[in-house]
Tab-separated table of C-alpha atoms in Angstrom:
chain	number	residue	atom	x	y	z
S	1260	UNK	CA	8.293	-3.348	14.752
S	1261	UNK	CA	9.614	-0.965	17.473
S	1262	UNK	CA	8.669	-3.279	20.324
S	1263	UNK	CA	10.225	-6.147	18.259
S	1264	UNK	CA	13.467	-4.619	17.881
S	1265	UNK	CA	13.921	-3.163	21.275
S	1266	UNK	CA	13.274	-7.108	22.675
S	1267	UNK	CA	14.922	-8.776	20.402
S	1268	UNK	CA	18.562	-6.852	19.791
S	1269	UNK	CA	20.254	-9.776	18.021
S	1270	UNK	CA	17.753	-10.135	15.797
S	1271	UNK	CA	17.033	-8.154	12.202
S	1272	UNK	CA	13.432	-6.500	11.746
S	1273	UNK	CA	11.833	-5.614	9.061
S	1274	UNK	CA	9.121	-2.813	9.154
S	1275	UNK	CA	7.544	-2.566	5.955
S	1276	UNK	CA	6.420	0.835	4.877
S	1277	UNK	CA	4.876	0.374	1.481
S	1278	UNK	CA	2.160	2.056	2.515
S	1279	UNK	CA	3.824	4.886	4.552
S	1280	UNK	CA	2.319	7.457	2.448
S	1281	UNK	CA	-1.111	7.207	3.254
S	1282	UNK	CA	-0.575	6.333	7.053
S	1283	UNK	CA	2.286	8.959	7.693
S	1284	UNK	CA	3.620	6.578	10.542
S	1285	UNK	CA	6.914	5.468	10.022
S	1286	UNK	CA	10.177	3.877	11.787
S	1287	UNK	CA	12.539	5.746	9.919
S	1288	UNK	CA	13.699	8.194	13.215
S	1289	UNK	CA	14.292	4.968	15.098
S	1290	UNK	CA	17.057	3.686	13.080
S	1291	UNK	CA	19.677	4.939	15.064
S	1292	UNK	CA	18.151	3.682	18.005
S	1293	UNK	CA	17.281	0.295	16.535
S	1294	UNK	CA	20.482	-1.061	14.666
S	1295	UNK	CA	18.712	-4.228	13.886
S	1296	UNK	CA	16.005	-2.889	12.373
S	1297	UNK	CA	15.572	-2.272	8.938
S	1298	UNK	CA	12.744	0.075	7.095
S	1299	UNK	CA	11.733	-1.432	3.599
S	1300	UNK	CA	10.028	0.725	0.951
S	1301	UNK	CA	8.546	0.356	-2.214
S	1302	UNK	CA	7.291	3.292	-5.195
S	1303	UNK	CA	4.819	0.769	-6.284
S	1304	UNK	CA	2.353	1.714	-4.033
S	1305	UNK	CA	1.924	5.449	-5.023
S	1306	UNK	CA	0.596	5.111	-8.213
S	1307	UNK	CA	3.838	3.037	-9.970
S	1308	UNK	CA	2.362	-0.185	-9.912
S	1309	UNK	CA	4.671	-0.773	-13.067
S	1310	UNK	CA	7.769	-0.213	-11.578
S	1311	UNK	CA	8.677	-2.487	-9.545
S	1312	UNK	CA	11.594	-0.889	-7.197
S	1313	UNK	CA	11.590	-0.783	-3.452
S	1314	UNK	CA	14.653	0.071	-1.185
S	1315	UNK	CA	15.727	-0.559	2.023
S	1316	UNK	CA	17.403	2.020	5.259
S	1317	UNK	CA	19.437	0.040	7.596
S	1318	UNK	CA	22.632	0.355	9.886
S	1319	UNK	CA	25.648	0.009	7.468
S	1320	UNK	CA	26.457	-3.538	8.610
S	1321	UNK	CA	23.051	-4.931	8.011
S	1322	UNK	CA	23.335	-3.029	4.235
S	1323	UNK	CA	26.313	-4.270	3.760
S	1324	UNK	CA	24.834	-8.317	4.403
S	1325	UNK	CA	22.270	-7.120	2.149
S	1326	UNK	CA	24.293	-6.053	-0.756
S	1327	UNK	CA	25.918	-9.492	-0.614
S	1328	UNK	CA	22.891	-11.377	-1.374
S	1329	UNK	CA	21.555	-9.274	-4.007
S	1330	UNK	CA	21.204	-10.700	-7.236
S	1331	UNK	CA	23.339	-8.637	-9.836
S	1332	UNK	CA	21.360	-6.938	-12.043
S	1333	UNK	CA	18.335	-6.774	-10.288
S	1334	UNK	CA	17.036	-3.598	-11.523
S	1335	UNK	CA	16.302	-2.560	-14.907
S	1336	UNK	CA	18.514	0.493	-16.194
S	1337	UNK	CA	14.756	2.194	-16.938
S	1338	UNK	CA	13.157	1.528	-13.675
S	1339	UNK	CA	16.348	2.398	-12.480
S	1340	UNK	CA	16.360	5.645	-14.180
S	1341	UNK	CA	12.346	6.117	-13.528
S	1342	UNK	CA	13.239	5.287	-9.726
S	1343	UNK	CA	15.741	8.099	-9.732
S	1344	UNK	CA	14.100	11.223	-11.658
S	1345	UNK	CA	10.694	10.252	-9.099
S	1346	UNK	CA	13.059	10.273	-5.861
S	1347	UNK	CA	14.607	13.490	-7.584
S	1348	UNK	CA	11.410	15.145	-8.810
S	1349	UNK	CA	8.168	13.837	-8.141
S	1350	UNK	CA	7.924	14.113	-4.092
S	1351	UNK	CA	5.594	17.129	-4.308
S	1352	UNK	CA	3.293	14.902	-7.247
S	1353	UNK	CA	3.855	11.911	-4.511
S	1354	UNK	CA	2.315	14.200	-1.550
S	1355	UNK	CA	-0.186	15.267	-3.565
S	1356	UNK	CA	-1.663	12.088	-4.831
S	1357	UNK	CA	-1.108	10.437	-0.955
S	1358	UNK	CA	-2.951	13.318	0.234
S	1359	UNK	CA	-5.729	12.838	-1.916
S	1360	UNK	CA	-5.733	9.152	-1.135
S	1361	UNK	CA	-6.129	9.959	2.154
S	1362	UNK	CA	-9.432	12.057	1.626
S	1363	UNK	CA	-11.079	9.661	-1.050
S	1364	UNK	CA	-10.124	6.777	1.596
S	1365	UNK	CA	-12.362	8.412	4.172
S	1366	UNK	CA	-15.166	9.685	1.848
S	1367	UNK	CA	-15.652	6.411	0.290
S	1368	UNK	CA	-15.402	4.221	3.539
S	1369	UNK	CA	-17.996	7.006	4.611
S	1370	UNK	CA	-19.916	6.189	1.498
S	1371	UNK	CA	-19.862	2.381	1.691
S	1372	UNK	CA	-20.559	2.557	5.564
S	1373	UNK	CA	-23.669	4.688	4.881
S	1374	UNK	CA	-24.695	1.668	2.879
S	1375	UNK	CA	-25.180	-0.480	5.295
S	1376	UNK	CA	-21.255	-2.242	4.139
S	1377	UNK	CA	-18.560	-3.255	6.749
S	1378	UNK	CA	-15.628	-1.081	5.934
S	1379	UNK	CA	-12.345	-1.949	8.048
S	1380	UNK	CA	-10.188	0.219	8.804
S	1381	UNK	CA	-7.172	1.345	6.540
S	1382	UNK	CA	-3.978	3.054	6.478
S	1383	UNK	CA	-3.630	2.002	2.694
S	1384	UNK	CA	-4.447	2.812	-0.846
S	1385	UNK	CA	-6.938	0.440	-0.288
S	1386	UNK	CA	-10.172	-0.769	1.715
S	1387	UNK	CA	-11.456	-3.975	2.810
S	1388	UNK	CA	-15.195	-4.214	2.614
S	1389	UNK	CA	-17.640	-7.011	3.495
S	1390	UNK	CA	-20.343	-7.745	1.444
S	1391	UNK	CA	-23.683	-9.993	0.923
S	1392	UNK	CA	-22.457	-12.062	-1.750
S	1393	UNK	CA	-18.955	-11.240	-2.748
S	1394	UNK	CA	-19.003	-13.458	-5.772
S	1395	UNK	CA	-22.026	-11.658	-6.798
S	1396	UNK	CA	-20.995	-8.463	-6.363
S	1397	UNK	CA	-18.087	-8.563	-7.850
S	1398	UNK	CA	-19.400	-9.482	-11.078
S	1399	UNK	CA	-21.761	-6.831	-11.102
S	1400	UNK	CA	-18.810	-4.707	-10.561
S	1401	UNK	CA	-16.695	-6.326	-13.353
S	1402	UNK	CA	-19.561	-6.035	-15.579
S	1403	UNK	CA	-19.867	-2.456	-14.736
S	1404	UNK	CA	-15.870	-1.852	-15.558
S	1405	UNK	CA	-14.560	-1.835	-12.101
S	1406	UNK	CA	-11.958	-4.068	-10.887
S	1407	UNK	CA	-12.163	-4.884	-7.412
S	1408	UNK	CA	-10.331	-8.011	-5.724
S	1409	UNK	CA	-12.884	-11.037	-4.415
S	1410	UNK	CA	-10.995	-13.418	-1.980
S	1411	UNK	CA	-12.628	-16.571	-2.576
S	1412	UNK	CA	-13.870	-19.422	0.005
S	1413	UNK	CA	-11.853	-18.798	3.838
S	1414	UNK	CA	-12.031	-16.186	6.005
S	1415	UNK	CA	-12.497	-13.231	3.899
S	1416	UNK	CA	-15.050	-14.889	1.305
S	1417	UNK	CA	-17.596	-12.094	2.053
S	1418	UNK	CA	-15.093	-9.471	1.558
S	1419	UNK	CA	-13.722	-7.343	-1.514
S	1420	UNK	CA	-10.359	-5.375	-1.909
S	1421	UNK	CA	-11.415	-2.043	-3.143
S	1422	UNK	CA	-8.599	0.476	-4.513
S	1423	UNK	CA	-9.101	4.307	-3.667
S	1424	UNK	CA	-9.590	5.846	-6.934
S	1425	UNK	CA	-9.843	9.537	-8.230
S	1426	UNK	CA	-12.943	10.598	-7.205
S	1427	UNK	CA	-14.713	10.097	-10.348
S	1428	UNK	CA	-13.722	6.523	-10.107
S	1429	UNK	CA	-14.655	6.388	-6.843
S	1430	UNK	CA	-18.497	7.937	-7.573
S	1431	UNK	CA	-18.596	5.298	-10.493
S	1432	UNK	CA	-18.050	2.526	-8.261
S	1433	UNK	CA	-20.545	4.075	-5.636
S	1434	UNK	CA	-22.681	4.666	-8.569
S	1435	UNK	CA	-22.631	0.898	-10.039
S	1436	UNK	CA	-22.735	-0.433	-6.117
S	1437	UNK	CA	-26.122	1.233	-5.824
S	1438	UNK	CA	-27.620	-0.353	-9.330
């Protein structure tokens, strides 16, 4: 996004940091630098799937333009409210659960690898893995209680989504993998 903004001045980029917490690499320290940029963030991606807020840091003028074309009442008064006591009190519980992301990330791509699986690599919650048979394992793993995304026919039909868990969930879906 950096490159992006620095070449093209007159021009409004977005970097999209939903998954800032488990990469630690953000553009936030370039906004002064980069007045067309603009750093979008979301809490859904930290374990509040449910609430659906995100917010974005930008130069005044480009918050301004944005503040025009937001619909009015876009935001529940209790995600609202949710938004604010998490921004207020949960950044420690938000570390915490990024930073064990972060570990279960690279113990089960370990895990998977050692299993003969392509793992790619992730800065996310989340890791792409191929597979054999995609369709067929991901019924096993349905039938076995784990949700995992399947992709279907194109470029990523032999690959699943798989969402870091807790490492129980994690050892259960290593657990059914291997049966």
């Amino acid at each position: 996004a950096l490159e992006l903004a620095a070449r093209f001045r007159d021009t409004v980029i977005v970097s999209d940091e939903a998954y800032v917490a488990y990469s630690g690499k953000s553009n936030l320290s370039e906004l002064v630098d980069h007045p067309n940029l603009v750093v979008m963030r979301t809490l859904s991606k930290i374990g509040m799937a449910g609430l659906r807020v995100g917010f974005t840091i930008s130069a005044p003028a480009i918050a301004r333009v944005l503040e025009k074309v937001r619909p009015p009442y876009n935001l529940s008064a209790l995600d609202q409210r949710a938004a604010e006591f998490l921004v207020e009190h949960a950044s420690a519980w938000c570390a915490e659960r990024a930073a064990t992301v972060v570990v279960e990330r690279g113990r089960l791509a370990a895990a998977l690898v050692a299993r003969g699986l392509e793992v790619f690599p992730s800065e996310a919650n989340l890791l792409l893995v191929r597979v054999t048979d995609a369709a067929k394992t991901w019924q096993h793993l349905a039938d076995a209680g784990i949700s995992v995304r399947a992709f279907g026919p194109g470029a990523l039909a032999d690959c699943l989504r798989i969402t870091v868990g807790t490492p129980a969930e994690n050892e259960a879906l290593l657990a059914a993998l291997a049966g």
